[in-house]
XYZ file of C-alpha atoms in Angstrom:
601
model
C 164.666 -194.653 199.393
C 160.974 -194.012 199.593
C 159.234 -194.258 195.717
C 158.090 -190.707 194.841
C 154.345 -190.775 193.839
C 152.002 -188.271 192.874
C 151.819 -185.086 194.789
C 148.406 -185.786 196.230
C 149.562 -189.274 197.429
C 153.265 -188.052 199.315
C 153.367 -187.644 202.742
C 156.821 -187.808 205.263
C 154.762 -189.840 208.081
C 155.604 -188.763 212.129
C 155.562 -190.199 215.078
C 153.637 -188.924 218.133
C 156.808 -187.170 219.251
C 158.418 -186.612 216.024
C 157.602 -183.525 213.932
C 158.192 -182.807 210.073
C 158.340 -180.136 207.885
C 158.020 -180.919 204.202
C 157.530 -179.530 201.221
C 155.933 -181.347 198.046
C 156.781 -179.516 194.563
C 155.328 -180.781 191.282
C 156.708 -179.353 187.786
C 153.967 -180.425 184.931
C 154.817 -178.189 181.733
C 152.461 -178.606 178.468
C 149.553 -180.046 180.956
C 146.386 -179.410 180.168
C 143.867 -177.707 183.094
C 146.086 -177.540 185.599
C 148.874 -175.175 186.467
C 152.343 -176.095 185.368
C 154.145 -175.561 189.065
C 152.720 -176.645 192.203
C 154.056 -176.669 195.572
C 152.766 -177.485 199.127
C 154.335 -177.145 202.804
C 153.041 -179.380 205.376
C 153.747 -179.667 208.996
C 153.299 -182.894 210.188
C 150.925 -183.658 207.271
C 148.965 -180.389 208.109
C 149.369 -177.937 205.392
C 150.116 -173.912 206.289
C 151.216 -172.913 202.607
C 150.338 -173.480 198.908
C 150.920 -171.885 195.722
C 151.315 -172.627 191.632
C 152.282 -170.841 189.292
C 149.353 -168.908 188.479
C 148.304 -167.764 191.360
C 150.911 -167.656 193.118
C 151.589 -168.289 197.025
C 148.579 -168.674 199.251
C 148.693 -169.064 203.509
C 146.055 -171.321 204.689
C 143.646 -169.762 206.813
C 144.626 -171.202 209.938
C 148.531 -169.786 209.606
C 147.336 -166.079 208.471
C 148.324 -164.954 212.039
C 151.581 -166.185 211.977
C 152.912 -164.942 209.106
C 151.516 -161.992 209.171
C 153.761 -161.108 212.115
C 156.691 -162.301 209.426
C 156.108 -160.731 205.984
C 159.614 -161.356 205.411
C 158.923 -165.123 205.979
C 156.064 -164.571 203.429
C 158.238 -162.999 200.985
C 160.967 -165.984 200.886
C 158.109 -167.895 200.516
C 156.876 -166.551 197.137
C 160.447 -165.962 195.761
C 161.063 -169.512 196.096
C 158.271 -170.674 194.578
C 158.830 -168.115 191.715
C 162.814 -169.784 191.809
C 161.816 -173.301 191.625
C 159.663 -172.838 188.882
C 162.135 -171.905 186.550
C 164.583 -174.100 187.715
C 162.362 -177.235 187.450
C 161.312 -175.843 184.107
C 164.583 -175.611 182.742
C 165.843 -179.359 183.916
C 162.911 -180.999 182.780
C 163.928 -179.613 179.203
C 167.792 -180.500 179.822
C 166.019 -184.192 180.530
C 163.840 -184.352 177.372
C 166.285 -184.105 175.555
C 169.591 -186.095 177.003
C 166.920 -189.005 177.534
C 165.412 -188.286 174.062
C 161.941 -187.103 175.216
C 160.204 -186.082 171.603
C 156.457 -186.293 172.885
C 153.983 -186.065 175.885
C 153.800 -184.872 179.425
C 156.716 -184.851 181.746
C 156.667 -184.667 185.559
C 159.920 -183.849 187.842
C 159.049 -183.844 191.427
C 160.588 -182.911 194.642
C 160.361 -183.631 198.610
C 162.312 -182.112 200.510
C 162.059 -180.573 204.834
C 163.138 -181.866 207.816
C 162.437 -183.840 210.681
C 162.435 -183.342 214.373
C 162.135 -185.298 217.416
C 161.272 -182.930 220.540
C 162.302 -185.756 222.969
C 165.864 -186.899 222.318
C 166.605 -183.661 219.738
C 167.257 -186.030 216.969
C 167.380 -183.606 213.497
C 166.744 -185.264 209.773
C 167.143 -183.806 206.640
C 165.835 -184.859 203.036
C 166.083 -183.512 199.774
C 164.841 -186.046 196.782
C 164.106 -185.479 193.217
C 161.469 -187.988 191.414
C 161.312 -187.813 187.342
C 157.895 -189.454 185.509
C 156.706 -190.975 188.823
C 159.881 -192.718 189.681
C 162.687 -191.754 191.794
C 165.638 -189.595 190.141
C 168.082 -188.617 192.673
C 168.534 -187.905 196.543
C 170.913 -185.653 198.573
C 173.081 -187.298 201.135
C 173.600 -184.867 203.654
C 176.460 -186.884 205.656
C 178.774 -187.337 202.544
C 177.134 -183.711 200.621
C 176.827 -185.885 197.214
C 174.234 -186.885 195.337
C 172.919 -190.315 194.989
C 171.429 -191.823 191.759
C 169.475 -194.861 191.910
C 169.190 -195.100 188.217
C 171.635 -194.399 185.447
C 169.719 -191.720 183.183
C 170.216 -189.583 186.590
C 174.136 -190.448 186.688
C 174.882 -187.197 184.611
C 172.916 -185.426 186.984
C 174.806 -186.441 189.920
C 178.050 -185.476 188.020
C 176.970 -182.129 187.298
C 175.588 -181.363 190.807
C 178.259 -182.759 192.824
C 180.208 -180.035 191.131
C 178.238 -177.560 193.099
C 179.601 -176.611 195.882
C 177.622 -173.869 197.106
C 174.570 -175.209 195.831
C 175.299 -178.612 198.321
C 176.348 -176.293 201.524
C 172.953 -174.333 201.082
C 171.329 -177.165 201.107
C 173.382 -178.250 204.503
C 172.545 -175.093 206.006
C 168.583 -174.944 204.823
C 168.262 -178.247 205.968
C 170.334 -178.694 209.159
C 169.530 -175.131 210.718
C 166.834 -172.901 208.870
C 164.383 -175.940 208.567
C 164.548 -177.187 212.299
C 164.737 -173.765 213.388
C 160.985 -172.466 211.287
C 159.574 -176.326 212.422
C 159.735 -175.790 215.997
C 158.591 -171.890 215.600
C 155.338 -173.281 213.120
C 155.195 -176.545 216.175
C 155.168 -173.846 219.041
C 152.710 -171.729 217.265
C 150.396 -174.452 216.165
C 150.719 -176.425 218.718
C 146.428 -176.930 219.598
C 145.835 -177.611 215.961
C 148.519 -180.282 215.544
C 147.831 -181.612 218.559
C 144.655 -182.002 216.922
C 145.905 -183.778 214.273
C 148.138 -185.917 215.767
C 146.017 -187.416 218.602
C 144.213 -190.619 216.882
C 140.596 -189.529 216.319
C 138.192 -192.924 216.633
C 135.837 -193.330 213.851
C 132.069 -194.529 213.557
C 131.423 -197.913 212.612
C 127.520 -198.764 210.537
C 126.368 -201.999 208.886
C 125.352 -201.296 205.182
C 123.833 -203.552 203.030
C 122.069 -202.284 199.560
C 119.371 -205.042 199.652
C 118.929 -208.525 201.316
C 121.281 -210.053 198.129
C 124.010 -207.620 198.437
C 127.368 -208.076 200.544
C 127.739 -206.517 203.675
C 129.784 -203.172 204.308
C 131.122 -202.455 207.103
C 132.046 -198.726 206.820
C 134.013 -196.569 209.315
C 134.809 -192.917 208.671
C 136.160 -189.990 210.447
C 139.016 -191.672 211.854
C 142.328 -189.969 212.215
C 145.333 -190.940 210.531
C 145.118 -193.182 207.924
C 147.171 -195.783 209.270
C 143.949 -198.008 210.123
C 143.231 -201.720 208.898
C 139.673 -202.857 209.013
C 138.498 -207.145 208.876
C 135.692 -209.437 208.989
C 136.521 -212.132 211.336
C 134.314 -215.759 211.993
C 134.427 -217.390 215.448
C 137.445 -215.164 216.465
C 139.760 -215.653 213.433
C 139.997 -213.637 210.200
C 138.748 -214.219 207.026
C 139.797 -213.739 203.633
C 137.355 -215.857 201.483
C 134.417 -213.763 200.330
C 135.862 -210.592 202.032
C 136.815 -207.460 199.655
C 138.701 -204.481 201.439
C 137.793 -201.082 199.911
C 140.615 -198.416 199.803
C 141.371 -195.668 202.349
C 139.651 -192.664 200.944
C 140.160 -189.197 202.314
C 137.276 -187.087 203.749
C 136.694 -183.240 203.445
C 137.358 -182.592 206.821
C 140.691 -184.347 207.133
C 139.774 -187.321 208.755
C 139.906 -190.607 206.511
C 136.844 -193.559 205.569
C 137.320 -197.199 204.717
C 135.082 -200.412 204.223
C 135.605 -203.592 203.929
C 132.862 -205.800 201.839
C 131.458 -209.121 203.433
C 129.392 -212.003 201.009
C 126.784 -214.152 203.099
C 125.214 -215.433 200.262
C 125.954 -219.184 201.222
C 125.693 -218.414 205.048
C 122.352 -219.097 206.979
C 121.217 -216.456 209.569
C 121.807 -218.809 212.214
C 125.365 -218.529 211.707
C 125.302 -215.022 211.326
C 126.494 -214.338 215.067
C 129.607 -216.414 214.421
C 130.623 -213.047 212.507
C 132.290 -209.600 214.026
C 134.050 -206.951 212.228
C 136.883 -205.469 213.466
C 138.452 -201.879 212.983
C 142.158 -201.374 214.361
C 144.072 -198.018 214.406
C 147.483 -197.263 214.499
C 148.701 -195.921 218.396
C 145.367 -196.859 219.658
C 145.214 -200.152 221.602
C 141.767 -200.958 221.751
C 139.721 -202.454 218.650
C 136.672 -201.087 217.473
C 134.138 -204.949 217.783
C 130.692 -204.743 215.369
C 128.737 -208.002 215.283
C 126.868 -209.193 212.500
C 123.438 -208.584 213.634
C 120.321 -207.838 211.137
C 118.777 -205.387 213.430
C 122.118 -202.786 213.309
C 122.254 -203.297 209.689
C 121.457 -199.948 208.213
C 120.205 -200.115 203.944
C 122.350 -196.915 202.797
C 120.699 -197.095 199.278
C 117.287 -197.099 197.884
C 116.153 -198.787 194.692
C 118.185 -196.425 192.881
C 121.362 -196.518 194.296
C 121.268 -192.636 195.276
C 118.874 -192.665 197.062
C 119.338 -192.639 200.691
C 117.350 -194.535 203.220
C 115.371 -191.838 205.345
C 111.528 -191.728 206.598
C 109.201 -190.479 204.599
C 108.407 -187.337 206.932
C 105.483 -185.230 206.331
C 105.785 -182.001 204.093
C 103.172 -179.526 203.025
C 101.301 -179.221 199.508
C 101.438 -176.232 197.804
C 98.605 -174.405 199.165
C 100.179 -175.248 202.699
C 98.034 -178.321 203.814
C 99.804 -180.767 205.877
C 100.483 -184.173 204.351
C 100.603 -187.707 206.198
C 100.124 -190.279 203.367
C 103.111 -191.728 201.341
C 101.393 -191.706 198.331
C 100.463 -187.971 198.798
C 103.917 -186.834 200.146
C 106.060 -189.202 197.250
C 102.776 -187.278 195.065
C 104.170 -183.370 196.495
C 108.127 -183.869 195.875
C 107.560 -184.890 192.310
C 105.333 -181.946 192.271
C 107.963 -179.341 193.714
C 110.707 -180.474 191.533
C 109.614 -181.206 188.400
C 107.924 -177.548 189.092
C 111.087 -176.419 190.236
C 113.351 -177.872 187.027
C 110.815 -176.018 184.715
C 110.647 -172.685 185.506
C 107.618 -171.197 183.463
C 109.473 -167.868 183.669
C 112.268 -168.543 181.224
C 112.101 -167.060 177.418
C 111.223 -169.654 174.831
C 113.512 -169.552 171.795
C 113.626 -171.874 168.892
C 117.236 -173.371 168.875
C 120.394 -172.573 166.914
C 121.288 -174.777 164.199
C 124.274 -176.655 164.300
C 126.013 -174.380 161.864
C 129.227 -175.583 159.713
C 130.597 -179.047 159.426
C 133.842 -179.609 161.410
C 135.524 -182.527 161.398
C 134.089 -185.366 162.722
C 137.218 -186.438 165.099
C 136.465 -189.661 166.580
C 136.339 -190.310 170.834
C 139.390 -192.284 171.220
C 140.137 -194.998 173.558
C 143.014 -192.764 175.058
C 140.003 -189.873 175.681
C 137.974 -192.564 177.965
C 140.683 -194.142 179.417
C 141.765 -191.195 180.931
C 138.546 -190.167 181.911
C 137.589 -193.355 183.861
C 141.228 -192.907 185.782
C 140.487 -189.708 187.221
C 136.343 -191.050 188.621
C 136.495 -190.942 192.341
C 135.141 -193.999 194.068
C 132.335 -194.415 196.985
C 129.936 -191.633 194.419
C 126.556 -193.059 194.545
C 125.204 -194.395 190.985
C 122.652 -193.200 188.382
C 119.370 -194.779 186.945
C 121.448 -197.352 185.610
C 123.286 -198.552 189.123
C 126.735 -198.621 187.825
C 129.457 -197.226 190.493
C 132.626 -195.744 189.631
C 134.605 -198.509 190.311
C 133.309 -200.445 188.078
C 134.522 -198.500 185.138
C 137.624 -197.801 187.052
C 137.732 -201.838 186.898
C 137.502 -202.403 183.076
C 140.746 -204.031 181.277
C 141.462 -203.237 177.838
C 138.507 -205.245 175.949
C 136.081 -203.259 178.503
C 137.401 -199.852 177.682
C 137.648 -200.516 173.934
C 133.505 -201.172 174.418
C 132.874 -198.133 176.378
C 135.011 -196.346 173.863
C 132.677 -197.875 170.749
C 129.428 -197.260 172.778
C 130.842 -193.564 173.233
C 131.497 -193.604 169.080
C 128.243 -195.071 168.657
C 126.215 -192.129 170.323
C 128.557 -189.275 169.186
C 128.008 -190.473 165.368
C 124.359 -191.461 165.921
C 122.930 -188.482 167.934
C 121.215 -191.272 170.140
C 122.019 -191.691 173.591
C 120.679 -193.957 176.261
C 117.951 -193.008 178.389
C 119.785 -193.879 181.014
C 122.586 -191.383 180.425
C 119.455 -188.710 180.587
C 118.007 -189.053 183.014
C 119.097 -187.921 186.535
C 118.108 -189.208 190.074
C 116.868 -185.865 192.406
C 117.853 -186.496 196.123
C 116.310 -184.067 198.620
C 119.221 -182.769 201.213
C 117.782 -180.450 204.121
C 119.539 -177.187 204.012
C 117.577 -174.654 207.575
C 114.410 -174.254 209.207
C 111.025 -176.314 208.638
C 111.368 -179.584 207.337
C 108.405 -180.032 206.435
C 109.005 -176.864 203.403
C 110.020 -178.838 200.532
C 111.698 -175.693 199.397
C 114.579 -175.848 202.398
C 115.273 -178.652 200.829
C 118.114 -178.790 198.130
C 117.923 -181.560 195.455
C 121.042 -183.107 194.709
C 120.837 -184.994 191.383
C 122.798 -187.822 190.791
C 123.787 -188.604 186.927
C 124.954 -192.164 185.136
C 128.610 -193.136 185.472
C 129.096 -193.868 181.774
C 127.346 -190.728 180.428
C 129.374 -188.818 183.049
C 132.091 -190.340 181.185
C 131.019 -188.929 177.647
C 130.393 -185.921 178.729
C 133.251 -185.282 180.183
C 135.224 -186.401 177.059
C 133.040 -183.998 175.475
C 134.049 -181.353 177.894
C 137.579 -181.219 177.176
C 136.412 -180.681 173.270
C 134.627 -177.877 174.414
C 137.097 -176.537 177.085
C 140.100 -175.204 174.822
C 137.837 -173.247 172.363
C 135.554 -171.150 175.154
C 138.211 -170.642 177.829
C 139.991 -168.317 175.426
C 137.408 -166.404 174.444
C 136.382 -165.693 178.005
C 136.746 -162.113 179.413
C 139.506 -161.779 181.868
C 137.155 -160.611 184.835
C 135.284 -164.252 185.004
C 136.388 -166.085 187.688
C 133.896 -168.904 188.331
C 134.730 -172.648 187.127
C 137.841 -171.834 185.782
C 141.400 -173.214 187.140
C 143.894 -171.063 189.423
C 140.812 -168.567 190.089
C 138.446 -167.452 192.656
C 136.473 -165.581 194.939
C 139.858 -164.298 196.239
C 140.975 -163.274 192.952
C 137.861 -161.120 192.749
C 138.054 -159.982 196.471
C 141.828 -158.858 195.761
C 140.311 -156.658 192.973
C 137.559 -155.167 195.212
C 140.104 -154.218 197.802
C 142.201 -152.408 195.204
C 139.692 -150.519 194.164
C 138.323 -149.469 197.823
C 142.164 -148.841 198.278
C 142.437 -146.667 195.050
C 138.978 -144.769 196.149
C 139.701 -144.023 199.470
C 142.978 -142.609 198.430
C 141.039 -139.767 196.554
C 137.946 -139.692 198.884
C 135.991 -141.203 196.376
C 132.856 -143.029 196.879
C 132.145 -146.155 195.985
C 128.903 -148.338 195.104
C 128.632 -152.007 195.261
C 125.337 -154.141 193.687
C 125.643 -157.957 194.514
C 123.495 -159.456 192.298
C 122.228 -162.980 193.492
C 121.329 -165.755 190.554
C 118.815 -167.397 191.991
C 118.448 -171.217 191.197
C 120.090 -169.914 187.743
C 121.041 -173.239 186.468
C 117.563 -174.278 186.207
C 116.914 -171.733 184.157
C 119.577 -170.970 181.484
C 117.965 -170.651 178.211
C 118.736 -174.061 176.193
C 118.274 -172.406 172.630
C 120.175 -169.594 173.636
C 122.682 -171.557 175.120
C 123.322 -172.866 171.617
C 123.209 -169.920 169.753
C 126.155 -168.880 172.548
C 128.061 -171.855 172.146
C 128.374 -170.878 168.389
C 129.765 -167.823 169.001
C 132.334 -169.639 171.379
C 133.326 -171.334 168.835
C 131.333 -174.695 169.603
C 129.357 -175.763 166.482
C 129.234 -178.983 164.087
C 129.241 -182.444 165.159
C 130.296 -181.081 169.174
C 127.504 -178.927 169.179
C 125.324 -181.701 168.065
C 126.673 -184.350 170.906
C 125.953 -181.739 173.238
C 122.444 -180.811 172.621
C 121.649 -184.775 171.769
C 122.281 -185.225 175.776
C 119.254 -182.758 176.055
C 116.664 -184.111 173.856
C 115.212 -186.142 176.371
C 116.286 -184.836 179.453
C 114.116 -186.609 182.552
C 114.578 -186.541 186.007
C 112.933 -188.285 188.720
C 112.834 -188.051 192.678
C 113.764 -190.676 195.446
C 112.737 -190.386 198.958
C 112.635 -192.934 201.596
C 113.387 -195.574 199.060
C 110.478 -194.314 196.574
C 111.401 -193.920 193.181
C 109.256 -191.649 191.586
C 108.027 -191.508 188.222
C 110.283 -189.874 185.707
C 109.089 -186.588 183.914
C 110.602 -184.300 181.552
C 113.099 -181.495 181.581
C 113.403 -178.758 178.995
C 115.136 -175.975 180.600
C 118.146 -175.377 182.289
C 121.658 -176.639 182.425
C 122.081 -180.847 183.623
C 123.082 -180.956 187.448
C 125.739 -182.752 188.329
C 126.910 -182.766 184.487
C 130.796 -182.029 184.195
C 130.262 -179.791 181.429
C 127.538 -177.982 182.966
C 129.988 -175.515 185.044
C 132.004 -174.549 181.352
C 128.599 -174.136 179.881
C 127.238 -172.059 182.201
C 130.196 -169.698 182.340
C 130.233 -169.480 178.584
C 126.480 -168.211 178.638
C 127.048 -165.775 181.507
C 130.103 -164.590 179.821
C 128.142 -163.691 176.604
C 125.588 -162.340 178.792
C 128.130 -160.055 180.518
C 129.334 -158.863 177.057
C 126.301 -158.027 175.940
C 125.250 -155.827 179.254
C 128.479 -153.855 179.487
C 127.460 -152.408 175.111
C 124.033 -151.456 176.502
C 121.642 -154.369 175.506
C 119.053 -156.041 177.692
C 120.185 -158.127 180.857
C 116.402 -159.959 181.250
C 116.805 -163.034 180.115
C 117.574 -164.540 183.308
C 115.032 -163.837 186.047
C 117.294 -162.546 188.700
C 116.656 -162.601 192.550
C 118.761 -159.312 193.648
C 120.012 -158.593 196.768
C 121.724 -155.590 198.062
């Protein structure tokens, strides 16, 4: 029986002439952030439907069409996932307590669909229950009993063998209604699983971070994941001085790898003894890359974020054309640091803290947890240290984050390094040679990302309550859709009575450079946020510096003093607190100019 993982990991894998249907359902209850009931249906591995228990059921954009044509299908749809809420709710609290569950998160889990092979007709059906990450119990659909691979499930079994009606529903779901809705969604789908399902080659670079660093050999945008990637020497493969990164997911549903190569005790005249090869499942021919200096490609720039690009030439201010690297390095410092000052935003002495709470240590259960959930393959901060190498630490390294954590929420005094963030120019339209089509992406430290967002979840259960029902942005199970539901109701509701109806969209322009930092305090108060949190918070501001990289430059640093931190975790909660108040404060009548706004109608 296949191990049932975490939802984001499952998948029922097909062949090129095999086709599933599955369906993924995760039960969480007492979770923090995240919605207790989740489900997802896939066919072969491409997903049509979602939904939670907040939200409820959502049709991915690509299967609109479909099941519009079937609003029956639709409603089934959101009944069941309405059903198997309840009933997952309700056996996770018969399992607390026969297996004497007192404390913490549980997680039941379910997989269940079919499979179908359009060549030789062949049907499958599954239907398997995982409890805490492990599996729990599996239908047998030849015998119609249960199986139980472990013995705190054998009750279980008992209980639902019992069933009868419950076990030929699930024959009949399983064995007609499942095959029979797989080859409808196959049929209808066909071009975009086709898509899917034909192996998509990926492309191959050459990295190295500087002339000591190991060697990467990255592919992405390959399609499936069932790819291995090696370094091989005079034709064999090597395993000494080789590390193989993970398969990592991309956003457009193709997949990236790399594999790590250390030369430090080869000579460049051996260097052409080396090749790296990329293989991929259903595709016979290997993807060959020599080791050869002149295809090597430097991703990374002294900083570690910032990417290897000429230094084009931009104009000043007034519009003259620049050529010179010192004068163009000279005009991006110039544009940002102008930009992440705005002289246009109020001045207002800061809030005091206020009240003493208690001062609640960071624990090492807080970090840990954080440093789980960093993604790898981020680029670094000032300080160059990547995500996995906190993701790395054992016990003794996480007990020294977690001190060095204690240290600066006690002290008030955090590293420099944890300040300051690293501005990377990303071309958005039109001249590239405007510095303003240019977006800055700003890349923050790994470890202060880390106390910040411990710092975060402090802050997150005492704003989100006091947060009006309308506000949508940042917040879990809501959205733009939410709020174009809302607008559609009411053009419904006025077109019913011939009303009309007026619309302002009001666009923030570049708002998060400019939120008001003394305000922001004085709104965090009223949020709730004071005392020692309020403290760590604004201690991350004190110094706030930035600097730009471009074409391996790294600029000097300069300083920051308005504005929310980009690429902070807490910055989005922040933000949403302050426009809250703001929104409060506008609908009683008072003055909405304390952000300059850029309107558009």
């Amino acid at each position: 029986m296949k191990t049932l993982m975490m939802l984001i990991v499952l998948c029922h894998t097909a062949s090129a002439v095999s086709h599933s249907l599955t369906f993924f359902c995760t039960e969480s209850p007492g979770a923090q952030g995240i919605p207790e009931f989740v489900s997802v249906g896939l066919v072969d591995e491409v997903q049509i439907v979602d939904c939670n228990n907040i939200r409820g059921l959502e049709v991915h954009k690509d299967w609109i069409k479909f099941f519009k044509d079937d609003p029956q299908h639709v409603e089934w749809y959101a009944s069941q996932c309405l059903n198997n809420h309840h009933f997952f709710k309700a056996n996770i609290e018969s399992l607390r307590q026969r297996l004497n569950q007192t404390e913490g998160v549980h997680i039941m889990q379910r997989m269940c669909g079919c499979e179908w092979d359009d060549e030789t007709g062949e049907l499958n059906g599954f239907n398997q229950f995982g409890y805490d990450a492990e599996d729990f119990i599996a239908l047998d659909l030849q015998t119609l009993t249960w199986i139980a691979p472990k013995p705190q499930a054998l009750i279980t079994k008992l209980s639902w063998d019992t069933e009868k009606a419950r076990l030929e529903a699930n024959k009949y779901i399983l064995g007609h209604e499942c095959p029979k809705y797989l080859k409808k969604y196959v049929q209808y789908g066909k071009n975009l699983l086709d898509c899917r399902l034909s192996p998509v080659l990926p492309s191959v670079s050459l990295l190295q971070k500087s002339p000591s660093s190991p060697i990467s050999c990255h592919a992405t945008g390959f399609y499936p994941h069932r790819a291995v990637m090696f370094w091989r020497k005079d034709g064999e493969e090597i395993h000494e001085g080789v590390d193989h990164g993970e398969i990592l997911p991309n956003n457009d549903g193709t997949f990236q790898m790399s594999v790590d190569l250390k030369l430090s005790s080869v000579t460049p005249a051996d260097w052409e003894r080396y090749d790296c090869v990329f293989q991929l499942s259903d595709v016979s021919s290997d993807i060959i890359t020599k080791l050869d200096k002149a295809v090597i490609r430097t991703n990374m720039g002294k900083t570690g974020s910032c990417r290897q690009c000429s230094t084009h030439t931009v104009h000043s201010a007034g519009g003259v054309l620049l050529t010179s690297t010192e004068a163009i390095v000279g005009r991006w410092k110039e544009y940002f640091e102008d930009l992440l000052n705005p002289t246009d935003t109020p001045s207002v002495v800061e809030a005091e803290s206020g009240d003493e709470l208690d001062d609640l240590p960071i624990t090492g259960g807080e970090v840990t947890e954080v440093v789980k959930q960093l993604l790898g393959g981020r680029a670094p901060g000032v300080d160059e240290i990547r995500p996995e190498v906190l993701k790395a630490l054992d016990v003794v390294g996480l007990s020294w984050l977690t001190r060095l954590c204690n240290i600066t929420w006690r002290s008030g005094a955090v590293p420099l390094d944890w300040q300051t963030g690293v501005v990377v120019p990303i071309f958005k339209k039109a001249d590239w040679r405007v510095c303003s089509n240019f977006r800055g992406i700003t890349v923050l430290s790994f470890p202060g990302k880390v106390y910040a967002r411990v710092l975060e979840r402090r802050v997150h259960p005492l704003g989100e309550p006091r947060i009006q029902e309308e506000q949508c942005g940042f917040r879990l199970g809501r959205g733009t859709l939410d709020q174009l539901f809302i607008l559609s109701r009411k053009f419904e509701c006025a077109w019913e009575f011939a009303q009309p109806v007026y619309m302002c969209f009001v666009d923030l322009g570049k708002v998060f450079n400019r939120v008001p930092r003394g305000i922001l305090w004085e709104v965090l108060r009223e949020y709730g946020v004071s005392g020692p949190l309020l403290r760590a918070i604004q201690s991350l501001y004190n110094r706030s510096e930035s600097l730009v990289c471009i074409a391996s430059n790294k600029m000097d640093s300069f300083p920051v003093g308005v504005g929310l931190r980009q690429g902070c975790p807490w910055s989005p909660i922040l933000f949403i607190i302050f426009m809250d108040r703001r929104s409060r404060r506008s609908q009683v009548g008072e003055d909405f100019s304390l952000l300059p706004l850029v309107l558009s109608v």
